[in-house]
mmCIF file of C-alpha atoms in Angstrom:
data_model
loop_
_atom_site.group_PDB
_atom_site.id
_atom_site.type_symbol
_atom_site.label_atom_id
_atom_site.label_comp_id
_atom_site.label_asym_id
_atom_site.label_seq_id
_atom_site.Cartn_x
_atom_site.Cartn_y
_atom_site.Cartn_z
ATOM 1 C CA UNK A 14 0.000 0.000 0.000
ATOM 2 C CA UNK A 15 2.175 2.150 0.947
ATOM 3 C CA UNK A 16 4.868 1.087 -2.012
ATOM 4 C CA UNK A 17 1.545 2.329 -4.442
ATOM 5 C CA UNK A 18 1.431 5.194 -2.564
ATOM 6 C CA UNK A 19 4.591 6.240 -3.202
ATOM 7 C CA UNK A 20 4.519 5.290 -7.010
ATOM 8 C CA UNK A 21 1.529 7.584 -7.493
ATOM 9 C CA UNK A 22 2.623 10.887 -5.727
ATOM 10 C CA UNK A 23 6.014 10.456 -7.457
ATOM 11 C CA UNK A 24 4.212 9.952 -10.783
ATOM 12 C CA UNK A 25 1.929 13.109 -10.195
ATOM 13 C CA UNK A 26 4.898 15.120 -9.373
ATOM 14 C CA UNK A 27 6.634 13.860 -12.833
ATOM 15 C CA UNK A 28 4.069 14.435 -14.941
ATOM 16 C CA UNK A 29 2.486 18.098 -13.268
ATOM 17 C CA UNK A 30 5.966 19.856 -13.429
ATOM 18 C CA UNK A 31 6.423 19.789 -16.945
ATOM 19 C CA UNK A 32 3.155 20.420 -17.432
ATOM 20 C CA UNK A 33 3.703 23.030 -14.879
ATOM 21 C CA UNK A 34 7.020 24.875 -15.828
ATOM 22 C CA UNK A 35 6.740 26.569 -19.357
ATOM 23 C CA UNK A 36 3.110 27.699 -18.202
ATOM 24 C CA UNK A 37 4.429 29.628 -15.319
ATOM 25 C CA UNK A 38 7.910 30.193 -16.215
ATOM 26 C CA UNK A 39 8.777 30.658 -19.973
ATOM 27 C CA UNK A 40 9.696 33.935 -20.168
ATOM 28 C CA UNK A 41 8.106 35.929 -23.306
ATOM 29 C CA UNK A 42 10.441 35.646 -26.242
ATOM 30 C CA UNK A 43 9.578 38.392 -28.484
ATOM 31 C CA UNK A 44 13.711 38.545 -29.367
ATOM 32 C CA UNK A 45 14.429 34.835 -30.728
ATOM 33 C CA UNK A 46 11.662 34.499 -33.984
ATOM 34 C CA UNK A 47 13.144 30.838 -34.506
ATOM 35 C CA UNK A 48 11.780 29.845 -31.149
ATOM 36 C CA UNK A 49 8.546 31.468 -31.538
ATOM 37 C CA UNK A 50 7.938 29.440 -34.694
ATOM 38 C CA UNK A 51 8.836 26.796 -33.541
ATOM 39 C CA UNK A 52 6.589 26.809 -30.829
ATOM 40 C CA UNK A 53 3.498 28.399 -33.092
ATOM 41 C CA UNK A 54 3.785 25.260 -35.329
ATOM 42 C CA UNK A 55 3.540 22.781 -32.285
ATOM 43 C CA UNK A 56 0.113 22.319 -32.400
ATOM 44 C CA UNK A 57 -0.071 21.089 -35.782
ATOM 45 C CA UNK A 58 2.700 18.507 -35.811
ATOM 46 C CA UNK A 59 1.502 17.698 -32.457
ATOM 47 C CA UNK A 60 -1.665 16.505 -33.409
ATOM 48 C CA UNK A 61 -0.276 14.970 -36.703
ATOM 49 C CA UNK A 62 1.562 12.724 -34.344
ATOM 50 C CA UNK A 63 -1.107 12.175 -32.077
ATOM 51 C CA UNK A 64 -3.482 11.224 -35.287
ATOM 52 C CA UNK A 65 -1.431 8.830 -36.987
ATOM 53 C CA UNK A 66 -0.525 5.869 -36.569
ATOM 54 C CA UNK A 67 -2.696 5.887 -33.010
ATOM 55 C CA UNK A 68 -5.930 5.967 -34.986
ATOM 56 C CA UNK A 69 -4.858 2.621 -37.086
ATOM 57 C CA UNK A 70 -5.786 1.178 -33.702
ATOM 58 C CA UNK A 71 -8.433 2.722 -31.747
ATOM 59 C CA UNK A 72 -11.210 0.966 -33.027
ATOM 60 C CA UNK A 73 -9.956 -2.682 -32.858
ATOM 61 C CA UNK A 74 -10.125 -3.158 -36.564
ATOM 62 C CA UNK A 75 -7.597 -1.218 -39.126
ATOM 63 C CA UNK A 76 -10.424 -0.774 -42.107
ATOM 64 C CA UNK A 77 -13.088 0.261 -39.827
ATOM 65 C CA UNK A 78 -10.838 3.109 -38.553
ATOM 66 C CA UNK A 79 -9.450 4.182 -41.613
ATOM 67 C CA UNK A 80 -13.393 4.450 -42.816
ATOM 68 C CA UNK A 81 -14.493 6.402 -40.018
ATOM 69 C CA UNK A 82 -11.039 8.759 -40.234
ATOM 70 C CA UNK A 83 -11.671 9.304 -43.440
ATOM 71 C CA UNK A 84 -15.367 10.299 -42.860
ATOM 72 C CA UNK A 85 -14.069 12.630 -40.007
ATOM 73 C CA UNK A 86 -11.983 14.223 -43.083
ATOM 74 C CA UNK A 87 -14.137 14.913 -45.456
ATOM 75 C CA UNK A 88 -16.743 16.373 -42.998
ATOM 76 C CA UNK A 89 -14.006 18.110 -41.414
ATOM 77 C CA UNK A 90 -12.964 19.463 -44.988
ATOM 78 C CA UNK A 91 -16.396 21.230 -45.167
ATOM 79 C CA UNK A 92 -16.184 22.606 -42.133
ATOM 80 C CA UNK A 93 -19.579 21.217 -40.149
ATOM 81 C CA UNK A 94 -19.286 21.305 -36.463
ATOM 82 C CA UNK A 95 -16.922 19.541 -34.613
ATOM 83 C CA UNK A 96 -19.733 17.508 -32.699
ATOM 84 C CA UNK A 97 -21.606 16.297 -35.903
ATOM 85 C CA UNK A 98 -17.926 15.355 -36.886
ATOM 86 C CA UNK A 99 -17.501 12.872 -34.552
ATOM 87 C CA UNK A 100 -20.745 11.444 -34.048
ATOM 88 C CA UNK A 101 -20.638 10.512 -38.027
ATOM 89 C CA UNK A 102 -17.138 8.872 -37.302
ATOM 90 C CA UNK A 103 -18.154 7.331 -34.219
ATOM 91 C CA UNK A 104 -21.593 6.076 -36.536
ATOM 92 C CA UNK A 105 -19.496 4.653 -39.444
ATOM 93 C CA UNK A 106 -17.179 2.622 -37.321
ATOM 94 C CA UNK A 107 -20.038 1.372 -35.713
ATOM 95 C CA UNK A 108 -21.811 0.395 -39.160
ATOM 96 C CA UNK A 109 -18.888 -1.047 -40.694
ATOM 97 C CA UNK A 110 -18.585 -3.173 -38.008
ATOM 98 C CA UNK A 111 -21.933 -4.677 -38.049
ATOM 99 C CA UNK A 112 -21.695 -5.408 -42.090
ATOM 100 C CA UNK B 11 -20.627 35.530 -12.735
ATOM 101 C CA UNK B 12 -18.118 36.815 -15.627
ATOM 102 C CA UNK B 13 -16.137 33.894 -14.996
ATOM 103 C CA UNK B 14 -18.758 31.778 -14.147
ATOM 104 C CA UNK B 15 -20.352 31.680 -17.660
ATOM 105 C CA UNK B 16 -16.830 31.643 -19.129
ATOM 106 C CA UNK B 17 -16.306 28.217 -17.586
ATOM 107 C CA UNK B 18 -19.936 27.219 -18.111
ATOM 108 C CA UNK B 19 -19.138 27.689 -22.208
ATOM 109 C CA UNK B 20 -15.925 25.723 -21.825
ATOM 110 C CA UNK B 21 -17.658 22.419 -20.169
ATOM 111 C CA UNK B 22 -19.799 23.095 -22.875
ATOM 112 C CA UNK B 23 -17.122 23.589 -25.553
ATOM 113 C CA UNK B 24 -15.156 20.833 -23.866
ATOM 114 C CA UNK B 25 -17.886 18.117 -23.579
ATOM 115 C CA UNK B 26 -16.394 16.511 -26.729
ATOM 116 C CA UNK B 27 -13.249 15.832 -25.092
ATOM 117 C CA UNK B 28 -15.539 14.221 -21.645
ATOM 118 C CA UNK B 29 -17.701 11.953 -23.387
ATOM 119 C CA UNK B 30 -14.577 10.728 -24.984
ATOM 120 C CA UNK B 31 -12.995 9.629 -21.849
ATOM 121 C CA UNK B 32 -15.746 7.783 -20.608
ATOM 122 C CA UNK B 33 -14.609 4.552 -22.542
ATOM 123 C CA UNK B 34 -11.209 4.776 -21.957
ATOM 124 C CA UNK B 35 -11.594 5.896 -18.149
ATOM 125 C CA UNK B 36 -14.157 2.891 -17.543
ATOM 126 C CA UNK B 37 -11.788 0.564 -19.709
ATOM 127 C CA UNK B 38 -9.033 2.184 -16.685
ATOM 128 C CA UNK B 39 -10.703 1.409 -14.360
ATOM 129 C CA UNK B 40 -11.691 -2.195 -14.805
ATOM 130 C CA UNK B 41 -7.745 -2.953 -15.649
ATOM 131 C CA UNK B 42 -6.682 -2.066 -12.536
ATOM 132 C CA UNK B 43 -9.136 -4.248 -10.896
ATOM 133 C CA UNK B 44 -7.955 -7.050 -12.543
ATOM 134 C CA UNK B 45 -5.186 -6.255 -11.622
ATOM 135 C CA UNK B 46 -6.104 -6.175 -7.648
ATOM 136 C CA UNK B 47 -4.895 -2.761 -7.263
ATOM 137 C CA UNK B 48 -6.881 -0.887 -4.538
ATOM 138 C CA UNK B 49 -10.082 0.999 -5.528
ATOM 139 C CA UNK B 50 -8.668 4.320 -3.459
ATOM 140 C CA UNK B 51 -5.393 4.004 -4.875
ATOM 141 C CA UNK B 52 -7.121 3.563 -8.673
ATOM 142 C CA UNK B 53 -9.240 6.481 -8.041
ATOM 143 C CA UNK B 54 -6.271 8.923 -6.527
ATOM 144 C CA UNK B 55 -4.570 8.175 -9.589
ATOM 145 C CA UNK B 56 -6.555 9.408 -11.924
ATOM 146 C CA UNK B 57 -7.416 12.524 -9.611
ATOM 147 C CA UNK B 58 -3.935 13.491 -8.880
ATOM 148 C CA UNK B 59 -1.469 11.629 -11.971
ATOM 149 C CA UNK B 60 -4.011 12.707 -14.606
ATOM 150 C CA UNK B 61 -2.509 11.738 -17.462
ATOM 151 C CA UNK B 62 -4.234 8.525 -19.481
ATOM 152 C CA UNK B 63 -1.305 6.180 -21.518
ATOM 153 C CA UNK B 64 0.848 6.702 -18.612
ATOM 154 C CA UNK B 65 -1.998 5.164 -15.746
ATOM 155 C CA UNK B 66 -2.299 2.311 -18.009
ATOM 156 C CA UNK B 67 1.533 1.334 -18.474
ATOM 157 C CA UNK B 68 1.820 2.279 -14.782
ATOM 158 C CA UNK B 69 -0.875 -0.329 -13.435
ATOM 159 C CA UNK B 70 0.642 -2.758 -15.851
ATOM 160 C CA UNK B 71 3.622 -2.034 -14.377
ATOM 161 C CA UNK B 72 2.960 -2.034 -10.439
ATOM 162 C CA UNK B 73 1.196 -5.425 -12.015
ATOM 163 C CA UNK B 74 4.467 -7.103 -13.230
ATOM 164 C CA UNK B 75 6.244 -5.717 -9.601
ATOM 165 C CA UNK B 76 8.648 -3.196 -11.150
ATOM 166 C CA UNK B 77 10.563 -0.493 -9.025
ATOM 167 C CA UNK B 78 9.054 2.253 -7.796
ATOM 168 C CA UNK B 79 11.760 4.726 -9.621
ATOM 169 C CA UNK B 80 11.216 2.666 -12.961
ATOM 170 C CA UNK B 81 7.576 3.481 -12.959
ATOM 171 C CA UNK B 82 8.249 7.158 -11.986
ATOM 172 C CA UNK B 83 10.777 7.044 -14.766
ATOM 173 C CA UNK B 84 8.546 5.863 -17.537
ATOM 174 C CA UNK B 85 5.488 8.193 -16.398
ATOM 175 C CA UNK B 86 7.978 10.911 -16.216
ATOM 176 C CA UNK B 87 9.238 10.052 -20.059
ATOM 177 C CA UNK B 88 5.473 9.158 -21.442
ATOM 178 C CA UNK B 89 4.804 12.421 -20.421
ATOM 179 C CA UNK B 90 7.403 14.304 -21.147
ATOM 180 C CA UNK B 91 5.155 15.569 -24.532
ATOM 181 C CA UNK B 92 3.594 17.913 -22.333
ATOM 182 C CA UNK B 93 6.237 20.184 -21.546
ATOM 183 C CA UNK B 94 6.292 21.058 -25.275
ATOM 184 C CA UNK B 95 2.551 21.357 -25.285
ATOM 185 C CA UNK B 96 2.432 23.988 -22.633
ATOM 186 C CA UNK B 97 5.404 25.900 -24.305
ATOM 187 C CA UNK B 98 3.508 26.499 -27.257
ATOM 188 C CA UNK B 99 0.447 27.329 -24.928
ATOM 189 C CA UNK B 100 2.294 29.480 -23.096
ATOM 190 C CA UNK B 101 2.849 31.925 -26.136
ATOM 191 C CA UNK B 102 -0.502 32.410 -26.573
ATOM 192 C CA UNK B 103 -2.019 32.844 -22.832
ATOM 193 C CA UNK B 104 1.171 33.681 -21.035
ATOM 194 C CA UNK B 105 0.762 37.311 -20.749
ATOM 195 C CA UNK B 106 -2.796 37.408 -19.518
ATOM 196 C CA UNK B 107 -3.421 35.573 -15.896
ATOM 197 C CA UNK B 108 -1.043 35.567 -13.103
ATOM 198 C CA UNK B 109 0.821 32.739 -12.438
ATOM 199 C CA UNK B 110 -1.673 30.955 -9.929
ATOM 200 C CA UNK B 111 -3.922 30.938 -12.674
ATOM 201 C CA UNK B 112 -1.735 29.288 -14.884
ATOM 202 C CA UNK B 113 -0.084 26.603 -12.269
ATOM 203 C CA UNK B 114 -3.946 25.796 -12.442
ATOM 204 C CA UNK B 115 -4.671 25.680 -16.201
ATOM 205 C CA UNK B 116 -1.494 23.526 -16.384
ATOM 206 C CA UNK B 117 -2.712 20.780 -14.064
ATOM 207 C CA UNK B 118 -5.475 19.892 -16.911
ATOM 208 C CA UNK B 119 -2.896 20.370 -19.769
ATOM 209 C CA UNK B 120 -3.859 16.822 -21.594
ATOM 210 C CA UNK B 121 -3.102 16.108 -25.432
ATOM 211 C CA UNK B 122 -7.121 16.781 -25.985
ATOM 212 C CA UNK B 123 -7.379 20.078 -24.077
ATOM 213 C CA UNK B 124 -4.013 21.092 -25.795
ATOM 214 C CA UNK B 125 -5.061 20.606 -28.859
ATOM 215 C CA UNK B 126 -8.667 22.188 -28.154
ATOM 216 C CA UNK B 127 -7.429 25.313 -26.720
ATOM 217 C CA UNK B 128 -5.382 25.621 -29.026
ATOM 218 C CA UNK B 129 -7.039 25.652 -31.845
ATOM 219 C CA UNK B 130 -9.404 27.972 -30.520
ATOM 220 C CA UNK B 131 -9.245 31.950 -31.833
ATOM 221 C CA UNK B 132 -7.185 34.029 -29.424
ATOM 222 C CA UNK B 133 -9.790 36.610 -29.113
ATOM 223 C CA UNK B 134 -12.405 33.908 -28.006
ATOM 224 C CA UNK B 135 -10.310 32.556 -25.330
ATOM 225 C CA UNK B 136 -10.285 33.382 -21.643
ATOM 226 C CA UNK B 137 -9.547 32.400 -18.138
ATOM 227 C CA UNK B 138 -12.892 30.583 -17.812
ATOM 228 C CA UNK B 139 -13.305 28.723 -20.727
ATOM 229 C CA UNK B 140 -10.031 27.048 -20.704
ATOM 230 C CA UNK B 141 -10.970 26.439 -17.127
ATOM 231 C CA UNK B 142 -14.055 24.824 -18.105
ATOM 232 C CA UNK B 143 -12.326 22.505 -20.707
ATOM 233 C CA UNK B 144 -10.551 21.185 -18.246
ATOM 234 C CA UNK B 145 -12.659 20.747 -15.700
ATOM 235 C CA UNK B 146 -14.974 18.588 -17.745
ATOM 236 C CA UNK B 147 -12.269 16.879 -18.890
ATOM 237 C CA UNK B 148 -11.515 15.792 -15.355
ATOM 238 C CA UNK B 149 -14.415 14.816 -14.108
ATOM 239 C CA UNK B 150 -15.375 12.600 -16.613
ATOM 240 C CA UNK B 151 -11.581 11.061 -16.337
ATOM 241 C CA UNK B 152 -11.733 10.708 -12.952
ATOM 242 C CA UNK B 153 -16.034 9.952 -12.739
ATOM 243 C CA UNK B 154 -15.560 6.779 -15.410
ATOM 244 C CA UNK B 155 -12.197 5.310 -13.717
ATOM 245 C CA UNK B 156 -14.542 5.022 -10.412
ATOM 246 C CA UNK B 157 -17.434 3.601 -12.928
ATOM 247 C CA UNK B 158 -14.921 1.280 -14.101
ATOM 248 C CA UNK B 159 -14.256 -0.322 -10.207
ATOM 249 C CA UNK B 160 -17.753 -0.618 -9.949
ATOM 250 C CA UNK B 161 -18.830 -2.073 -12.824
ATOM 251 C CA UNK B 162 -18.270 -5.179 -13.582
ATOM 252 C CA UNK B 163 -17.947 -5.587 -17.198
ATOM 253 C CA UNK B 164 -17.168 -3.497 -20.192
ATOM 254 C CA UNK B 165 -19.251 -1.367 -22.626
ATOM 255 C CA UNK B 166 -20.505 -3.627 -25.186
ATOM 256 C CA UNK B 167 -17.952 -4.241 -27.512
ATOM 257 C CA UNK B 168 -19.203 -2.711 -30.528
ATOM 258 C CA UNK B 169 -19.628 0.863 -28.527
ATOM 259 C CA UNK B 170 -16.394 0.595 -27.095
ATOM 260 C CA UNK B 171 -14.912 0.002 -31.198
ATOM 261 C CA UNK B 172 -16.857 2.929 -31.950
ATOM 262 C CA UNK B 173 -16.125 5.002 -29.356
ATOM 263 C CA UNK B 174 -12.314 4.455 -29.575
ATOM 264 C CA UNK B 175 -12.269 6.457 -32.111
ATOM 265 C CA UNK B 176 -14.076 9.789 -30.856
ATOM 266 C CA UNK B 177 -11.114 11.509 -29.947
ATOM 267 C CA UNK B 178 -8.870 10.920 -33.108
ATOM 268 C CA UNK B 179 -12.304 12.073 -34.811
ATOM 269 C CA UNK B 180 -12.120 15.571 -32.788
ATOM 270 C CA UNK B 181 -8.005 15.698 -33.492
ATOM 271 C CA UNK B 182 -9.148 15.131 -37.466
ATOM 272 C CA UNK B 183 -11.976 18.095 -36.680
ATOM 273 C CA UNK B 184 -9.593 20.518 -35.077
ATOM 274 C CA UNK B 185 -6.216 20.660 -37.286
ATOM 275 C CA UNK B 186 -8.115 20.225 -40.851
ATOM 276 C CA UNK B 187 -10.209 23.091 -40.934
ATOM 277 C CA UNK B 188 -6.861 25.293 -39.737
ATOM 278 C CA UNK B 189 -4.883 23.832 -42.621
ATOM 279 C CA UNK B 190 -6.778 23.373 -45.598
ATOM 280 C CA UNK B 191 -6.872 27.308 -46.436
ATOM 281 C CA UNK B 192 -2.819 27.539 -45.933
ATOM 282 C CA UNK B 193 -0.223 25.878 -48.138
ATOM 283 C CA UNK B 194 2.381 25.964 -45.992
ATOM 284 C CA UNK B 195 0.673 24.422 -42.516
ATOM 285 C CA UNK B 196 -0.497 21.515 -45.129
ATOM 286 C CA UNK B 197 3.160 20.886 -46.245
ATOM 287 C CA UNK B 198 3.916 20.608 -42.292
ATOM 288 C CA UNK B 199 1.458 18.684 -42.000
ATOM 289 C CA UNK B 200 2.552 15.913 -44.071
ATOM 290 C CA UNK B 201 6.182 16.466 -42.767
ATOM 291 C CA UNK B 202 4.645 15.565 -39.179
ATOM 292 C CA UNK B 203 2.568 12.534 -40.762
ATOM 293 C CA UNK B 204 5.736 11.587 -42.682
ATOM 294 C CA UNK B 205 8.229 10.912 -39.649
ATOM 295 C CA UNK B 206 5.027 9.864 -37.370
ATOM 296 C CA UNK B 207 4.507 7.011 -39.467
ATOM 297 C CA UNK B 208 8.044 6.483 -40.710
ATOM 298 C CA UNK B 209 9.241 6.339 -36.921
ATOM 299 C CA UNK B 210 6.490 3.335 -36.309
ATOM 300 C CA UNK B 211 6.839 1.573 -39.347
ATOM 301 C CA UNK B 212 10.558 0.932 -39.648
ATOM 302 C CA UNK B 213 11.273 -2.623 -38.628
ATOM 303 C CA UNK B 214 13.021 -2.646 -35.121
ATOM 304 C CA UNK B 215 12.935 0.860 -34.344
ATOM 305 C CA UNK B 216 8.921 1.271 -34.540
ATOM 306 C CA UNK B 217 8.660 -1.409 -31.661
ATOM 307 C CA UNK B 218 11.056 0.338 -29.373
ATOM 308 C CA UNK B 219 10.148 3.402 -28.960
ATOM 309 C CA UNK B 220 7.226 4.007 -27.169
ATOM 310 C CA UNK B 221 4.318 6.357 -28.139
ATOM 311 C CA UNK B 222 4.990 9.046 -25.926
ATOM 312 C CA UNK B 223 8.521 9.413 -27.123
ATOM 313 C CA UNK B 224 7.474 8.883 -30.808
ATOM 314 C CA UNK B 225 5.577 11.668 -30.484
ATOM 315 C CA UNK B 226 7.948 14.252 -29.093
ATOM 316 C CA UNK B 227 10.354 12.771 -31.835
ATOM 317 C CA UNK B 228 7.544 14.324 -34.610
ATOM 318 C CA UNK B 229 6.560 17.237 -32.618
ATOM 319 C CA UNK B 230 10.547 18.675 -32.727
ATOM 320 C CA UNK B 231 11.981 17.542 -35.820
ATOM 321 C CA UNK B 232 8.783 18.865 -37.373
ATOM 322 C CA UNK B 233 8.448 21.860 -35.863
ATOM 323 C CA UNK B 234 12.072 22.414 -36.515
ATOM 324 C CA UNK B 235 12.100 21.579 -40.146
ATOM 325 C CA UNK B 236 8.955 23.831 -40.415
ATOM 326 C CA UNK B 237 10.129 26.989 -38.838
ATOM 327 C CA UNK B 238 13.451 26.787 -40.534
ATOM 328 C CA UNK B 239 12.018 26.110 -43.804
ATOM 329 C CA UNK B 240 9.155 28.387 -43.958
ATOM 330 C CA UNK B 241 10.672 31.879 -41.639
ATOM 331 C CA UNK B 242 8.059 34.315 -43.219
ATOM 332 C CA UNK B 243 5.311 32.581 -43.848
ATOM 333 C CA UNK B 244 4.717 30.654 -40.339
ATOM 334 C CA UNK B 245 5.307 34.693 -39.108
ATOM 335 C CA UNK B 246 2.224 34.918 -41.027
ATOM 336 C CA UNK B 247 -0.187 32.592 -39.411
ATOM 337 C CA UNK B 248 -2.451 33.855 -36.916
#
């Protein structure tokens, strides 16, 4: 009990301070323009890498992911609301896994 | 009452993020009783780690009787990815709330409210509704890990297929409509896709490194490549 303890405060503190750190401490970098680039184009190639190859997986069947990715896509493509998005993926995995 | 509605649009804003949880939390949940870890010590996980891949590995590991500073170790690499996350974050909020506020917002820094927040308009955002976003976020993480002790089996299998993929759904939602109109995110897109799937697929290597490493791996050589490559035009973007 105590060893879990022990395991879960040190793996709160490990995962909160970087987290915590750039938040609270990165000073503002007007000066260095590489560095602000950099850090402007993290949320794209962030969520590439979180997208792919994680989705291949998430649905417990390669095709059935790739259909409802590609679904999210398109709709995505045109725009329509984030929450219609998803509930169209969600749908088509579903469907292609009953057929 | 300012602030109030502020975080009252973000649970709103953030629901997406909270219904997607549910399977994964519950799916958390019922691992670690399998595994015979304590309910209290399953629930204070998820309330004070907060941080879904690494509670997984981690039970696995306290499963298998690994080290206390080899779990710490691994949690602390998985989620090393967020120190990057709230770098980039931190340009766009860090001048506006004092530093309690934002030793707050960072305790609910996960890949989905990253990526939510920011992809949301700078003029739109505020205190409260980043607030909100991760407060729903929370809950439900924390809510569906205890409905995953208590229950005692699994969302049928076909919701739980379907479900899986909610989240990757709201990723493909949020970056698309931000790169279709601009040539140059699009090429850095690709870039990112590129090593992401180069980095998993190469024999030997792919099964090595694990996810959470993988992705800081994309997330700095792209980024690099990018804002060498294209000076003015990433200047540009807004």
């Amino acid at each position: 009990m105590n060893k879990m303890l022990l395991i879960i405060f040190g793996m709160a503190i490990v995962t909160y301070i970087p987290r915590m750190l750039p938040l609270v401490f990165l000073k503002s970098n007007d000066k260095n323009k590489f560095l602000k680039r950099f850090l402007k184009l993290i949320p794209f190639t962030a969520l590439s890498a979180l997208i792919f190859p994680g989705i291949i997986n998430s649905t417990g069947n390669p095709f059935s992911a790739i259909i409802g990715g590609s679904v999210a896509v398109v709709l995505a493509y045109f725009n329509i609301n984030l929450v219609f998005v998803i509930i169209a993926s969600i749908s088509s995995v579903v469907l292609f896994n009953i057929f | 009452m300012k602030l109030l509605k502020d975080i009252l649009k973000g649970i709103n804003k953030g629901a997406p993020i909270g219904i997607g949880y549910i399977p994964i939390g519950i799916s958390f949940g019922l691992i670690a009783k399998s595994f015979d870890i304590p309910g209290e010590i399953v629930v204070l996980m998820s309330l004070i780690v907060y941080a879904g891949a690494s509670q997984f590995i981690a039970v696995s590991l306290i499963h298998e009787g690994v080290t206390v500073i080899e779990i710490v170790i691994t949690t602390f690499i998985v989620n090393l990815r967020h120190f990057l996350m709230t770098a980039s974050l931190s340009e766009k909020i860090k001048n506006k709330y004092n530093k309690f506020w934002l030793a707050l917002i960072a305790f609910g820094v996960t890949d989905e409210t990253f990526a939510l927040i920011s992809m949301t308009e700078k003029e739109k955002l505020n205190k409260g509704l980043i607030l909100g976003i991760n407060l729903i976020a929370y809950i439900s993480w924390s809510g569906s890990t205890f409905l995953g002790l208590i229950l005692s089996s699994s969302l049928p299998e076909a919701i739980r297929n379907g479900m899986g993929i909610s989240l990757y759904a709201m990723f493909i939602a949020l970056l698309i409509p931000n790169i279709k109109t601009n040539k140059t995110l699009m090429k850095i897109t690709v870039i990112s896709l590129l090593f992401s799937s180069l980095l998993f697929y190469i024999p030997f290597l792919g099964n090595n490194i694990s996810s959470g490493f993988r992705i800081i791996i994309v997330i700095i050589i792209s980024s690099l490549i990018g804002a060498y490559m294209f000076e003015e035009e990433v200047d540009n973007i807004e």
